Coordinates of C-alpha atoms in Angstrom, one line a residue:
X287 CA 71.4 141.2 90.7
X288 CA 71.8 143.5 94.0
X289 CA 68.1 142.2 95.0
X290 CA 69.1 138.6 94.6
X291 CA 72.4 138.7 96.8
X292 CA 70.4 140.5 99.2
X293 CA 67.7 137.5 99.1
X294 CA 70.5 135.2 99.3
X295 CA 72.1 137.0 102.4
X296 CA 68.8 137.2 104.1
X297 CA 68.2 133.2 103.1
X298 CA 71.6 132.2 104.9
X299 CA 71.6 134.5 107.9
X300 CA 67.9 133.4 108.9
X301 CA 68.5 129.6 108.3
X302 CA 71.6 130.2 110.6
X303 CA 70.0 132.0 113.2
X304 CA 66.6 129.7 113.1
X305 CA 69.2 126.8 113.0
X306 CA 71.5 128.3 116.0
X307 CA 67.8 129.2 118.4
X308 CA 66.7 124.9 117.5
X309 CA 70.0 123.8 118.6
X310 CA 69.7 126.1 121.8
X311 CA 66.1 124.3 122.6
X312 CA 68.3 121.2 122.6
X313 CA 71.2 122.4 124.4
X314 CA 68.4 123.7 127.2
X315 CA 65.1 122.5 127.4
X316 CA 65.2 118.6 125.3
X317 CA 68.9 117.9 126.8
X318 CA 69.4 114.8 125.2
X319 CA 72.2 112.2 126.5
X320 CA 75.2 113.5 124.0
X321 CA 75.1 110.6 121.3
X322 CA 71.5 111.7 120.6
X323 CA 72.5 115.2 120.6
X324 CA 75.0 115.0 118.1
X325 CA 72.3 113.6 115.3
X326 CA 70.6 116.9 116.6
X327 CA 73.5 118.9 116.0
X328 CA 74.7 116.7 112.6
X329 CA 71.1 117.6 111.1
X330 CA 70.9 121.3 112.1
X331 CA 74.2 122.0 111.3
X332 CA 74.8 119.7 108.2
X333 CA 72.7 118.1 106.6
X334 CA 69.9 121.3 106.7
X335 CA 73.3 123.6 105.1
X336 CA 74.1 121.2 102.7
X337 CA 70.5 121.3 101.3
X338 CA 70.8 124.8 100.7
X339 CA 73.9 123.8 98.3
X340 CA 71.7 121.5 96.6
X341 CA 68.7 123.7 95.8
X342 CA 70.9 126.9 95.0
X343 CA 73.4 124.7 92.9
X344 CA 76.5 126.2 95.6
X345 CA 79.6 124.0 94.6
X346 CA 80.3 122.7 98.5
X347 CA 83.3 121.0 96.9
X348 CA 84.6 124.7 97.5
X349 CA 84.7 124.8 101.1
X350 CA 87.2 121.7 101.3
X351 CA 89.8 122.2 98.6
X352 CA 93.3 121.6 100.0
X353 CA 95.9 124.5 99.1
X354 CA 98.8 122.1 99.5
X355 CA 101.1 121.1 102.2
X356 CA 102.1 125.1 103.2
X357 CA 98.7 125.0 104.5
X358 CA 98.5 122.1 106.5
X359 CA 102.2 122.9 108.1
X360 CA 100.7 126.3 109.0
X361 CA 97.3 125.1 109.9
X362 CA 99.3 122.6 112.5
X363 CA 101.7 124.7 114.2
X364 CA 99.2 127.4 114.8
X365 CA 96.8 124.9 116.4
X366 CA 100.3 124.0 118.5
X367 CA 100.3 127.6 119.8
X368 CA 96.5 127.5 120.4
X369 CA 97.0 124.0 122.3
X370 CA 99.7 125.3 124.7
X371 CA 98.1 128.8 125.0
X372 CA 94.8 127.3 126.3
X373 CA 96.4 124.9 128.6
X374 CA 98.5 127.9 130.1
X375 CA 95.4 129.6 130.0
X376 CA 93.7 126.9 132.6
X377 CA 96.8 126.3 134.7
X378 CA 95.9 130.4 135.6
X379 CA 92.5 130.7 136.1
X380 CA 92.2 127.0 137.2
X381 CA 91.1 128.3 140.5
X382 CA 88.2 130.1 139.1
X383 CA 87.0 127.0 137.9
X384 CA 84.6 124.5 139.4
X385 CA 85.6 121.5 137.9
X386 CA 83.3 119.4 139.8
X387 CA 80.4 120.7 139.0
X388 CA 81.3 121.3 135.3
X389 CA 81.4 116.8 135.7
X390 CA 78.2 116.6 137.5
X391 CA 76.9 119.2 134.7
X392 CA 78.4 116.9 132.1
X393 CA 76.9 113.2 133.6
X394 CA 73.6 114.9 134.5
X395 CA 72.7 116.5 131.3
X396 CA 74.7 114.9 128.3
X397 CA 75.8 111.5 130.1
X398 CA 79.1 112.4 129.6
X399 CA 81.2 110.6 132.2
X400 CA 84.5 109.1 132.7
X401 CA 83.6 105.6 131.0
X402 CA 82.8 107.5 127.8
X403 CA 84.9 110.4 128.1
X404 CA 87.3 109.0 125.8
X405 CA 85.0 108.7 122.6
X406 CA 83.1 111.8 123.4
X407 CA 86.6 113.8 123.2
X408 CA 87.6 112.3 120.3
X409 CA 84.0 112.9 118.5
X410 CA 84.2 116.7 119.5
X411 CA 87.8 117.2 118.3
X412 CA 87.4 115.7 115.2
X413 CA 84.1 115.3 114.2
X414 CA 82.4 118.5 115.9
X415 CA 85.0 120.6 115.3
X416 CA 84.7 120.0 111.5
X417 CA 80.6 120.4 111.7
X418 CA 81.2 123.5 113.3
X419 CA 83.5 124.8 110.8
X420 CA 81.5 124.1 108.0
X421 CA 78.6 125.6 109.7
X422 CA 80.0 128.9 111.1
X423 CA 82.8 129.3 108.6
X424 CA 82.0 127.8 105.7
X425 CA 78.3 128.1 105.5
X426 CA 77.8 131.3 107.4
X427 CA 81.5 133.0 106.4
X428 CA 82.3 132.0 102.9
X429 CA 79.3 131.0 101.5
X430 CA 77.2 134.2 103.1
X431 CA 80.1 136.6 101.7
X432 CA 80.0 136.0 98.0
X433 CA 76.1 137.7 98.2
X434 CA 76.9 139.9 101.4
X435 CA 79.4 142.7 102.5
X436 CA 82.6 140.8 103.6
X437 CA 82.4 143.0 106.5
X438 CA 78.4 141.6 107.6
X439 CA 79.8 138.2 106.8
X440 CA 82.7 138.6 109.2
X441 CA 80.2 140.4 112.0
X442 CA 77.2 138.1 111.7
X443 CA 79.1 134.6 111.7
X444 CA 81.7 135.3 114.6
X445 CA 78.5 136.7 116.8
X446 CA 76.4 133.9 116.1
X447 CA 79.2 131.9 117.2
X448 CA 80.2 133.6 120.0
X449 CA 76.2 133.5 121.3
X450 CA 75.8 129.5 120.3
X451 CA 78.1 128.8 123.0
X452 CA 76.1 130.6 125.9
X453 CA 73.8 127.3 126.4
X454 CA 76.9 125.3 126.4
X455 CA 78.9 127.5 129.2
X456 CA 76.5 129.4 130.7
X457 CA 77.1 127.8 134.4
X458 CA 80.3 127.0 134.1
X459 CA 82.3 130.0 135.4
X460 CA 81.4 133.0 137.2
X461 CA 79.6 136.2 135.0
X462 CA 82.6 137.9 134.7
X463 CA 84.8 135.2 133.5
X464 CA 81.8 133.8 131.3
X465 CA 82.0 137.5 130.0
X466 CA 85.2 137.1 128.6
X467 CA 85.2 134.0 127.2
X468 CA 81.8 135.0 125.3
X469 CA 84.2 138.0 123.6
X470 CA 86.7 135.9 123.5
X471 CA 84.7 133.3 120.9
X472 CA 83.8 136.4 119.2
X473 CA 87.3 137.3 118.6
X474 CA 88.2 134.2 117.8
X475 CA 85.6 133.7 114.8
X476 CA 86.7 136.9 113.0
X477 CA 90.3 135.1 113.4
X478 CA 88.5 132.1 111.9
X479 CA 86.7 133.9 108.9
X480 CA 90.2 135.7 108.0
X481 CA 91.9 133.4 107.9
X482 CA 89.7 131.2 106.0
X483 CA 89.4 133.9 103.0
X484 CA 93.1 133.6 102.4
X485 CA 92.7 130.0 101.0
X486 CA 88.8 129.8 100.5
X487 CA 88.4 126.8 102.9
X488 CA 87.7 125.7 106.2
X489 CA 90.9 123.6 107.0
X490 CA 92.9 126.4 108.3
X491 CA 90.5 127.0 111.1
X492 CA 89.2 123.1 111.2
X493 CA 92.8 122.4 112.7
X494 CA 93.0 125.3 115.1
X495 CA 89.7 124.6 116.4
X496 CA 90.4 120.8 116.4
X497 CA 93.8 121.5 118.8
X498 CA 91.8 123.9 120.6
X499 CA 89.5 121.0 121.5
X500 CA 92.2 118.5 122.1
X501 CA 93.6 121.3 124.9
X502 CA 89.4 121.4 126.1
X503 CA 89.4 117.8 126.5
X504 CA 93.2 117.6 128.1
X505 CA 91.2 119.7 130.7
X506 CA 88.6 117.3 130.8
X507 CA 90.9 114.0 131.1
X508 CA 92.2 116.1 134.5
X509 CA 89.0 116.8 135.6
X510 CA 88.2 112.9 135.4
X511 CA 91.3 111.4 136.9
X512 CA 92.1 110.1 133.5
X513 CA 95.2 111.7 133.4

């Protein structure tokens, strides 16, 4: 029984990492315009997962039972706090930021401009923030922890998120900020897992993460003159 979690353990945490260093090739070297990416990113992250459910007969169903409406209240007003917390967060360091060339960044790799700017943010708050979750969380958190120490769950999936992000921001602030943040996603994925393993889904951290992404993408409607 001990061999076989192990086996399990080691099953999930390679998929994730082989899964995280494919998405990275994409991020960096195929750097597809970003509706293309996001097939990437929904086959890596999803589909590829949710295989591994099928073949090791893993009730999914799991990872998206509601707990009732306590839940979603809490889950809302603590993405509230997140929203507000990260917009104060910019409105400090906002000098430290190069918003310009975060927008050339954006047009030149992804094709993200301010025509499209508008779908893309909704797609990543919604849609991408719930991908995510399942991936990191739900997948890598959850899943990994019923054959796995809570404690390596907890460690392994909030690094590997933390590091997934370095293609993403890597020349968007200067090393020391870039530092911070990096930590700061690490931080924020224990936050995730634990609160997660109070209810034994993915909600509670699908709606901070998806008001943590609206606050992004507030950012981003600046940057573009939207709003």
């Amino acid at each position: 029984m001990i061999m076989q979690s192990k086996k399990q353990s080691f099953i999930i945490m390679s998929v994730m990492i082989l899964l995280c260093a494919a998405m990275y090739v994409v991020d960096v070297y195929i750097t597809p315009a970003y509706f293309i990416k996001s097939l990437y990113k929904l086959f890596l992250f999803g589909i590829i997962p949710g295989v591994y459910y099928v073949f090791n007969k893993g009730n999914i169903n799991n990872l998206f039972k509601f707990k009732g409406k306590n839940q979603l209240l809490s889950s809302l007003l603590i993405g509230l706090i997140v929203y507000f917390l990260i917009i104060s967060t910019y409105l400090l360091i906002k000098d430290f930021v190069d918003l310009n060339q975060v927008e050339a960044q954006l047009a030149e790799n992804l094709k993200v401009t301010k025509n499209n700017f508008i779908w893309v943010s909704l797609y990543i708050s919604l849609i991408n923030s719930l991908l995510e979750e399942f991936f990191f969380r739900g997948f890598g958190f959850l899943t990994l922890k019923k054959s796995a120490k809570p404690v390596q769950a907890y460690i392994f999936s909030s690094i590997l998120f933390s590091l997934y992000h370095i293609a993403i921001l890597a020349n968007w602030f200067n090393p020391l900020l870039f530092l911070l943040i990096i930590i700061g996603l690490f931080i924020t994925g224990i936050f995730f897992n634990w609160i997660n393993e109070k209810t034994d889904n993915i909600y509670n951290s699908w709606f901070i993460h998806m008001f943590a992404n609206f606050a992004i993408n507030t950012v981003g409607f600046i940057m573009f003159g939207i709003v």
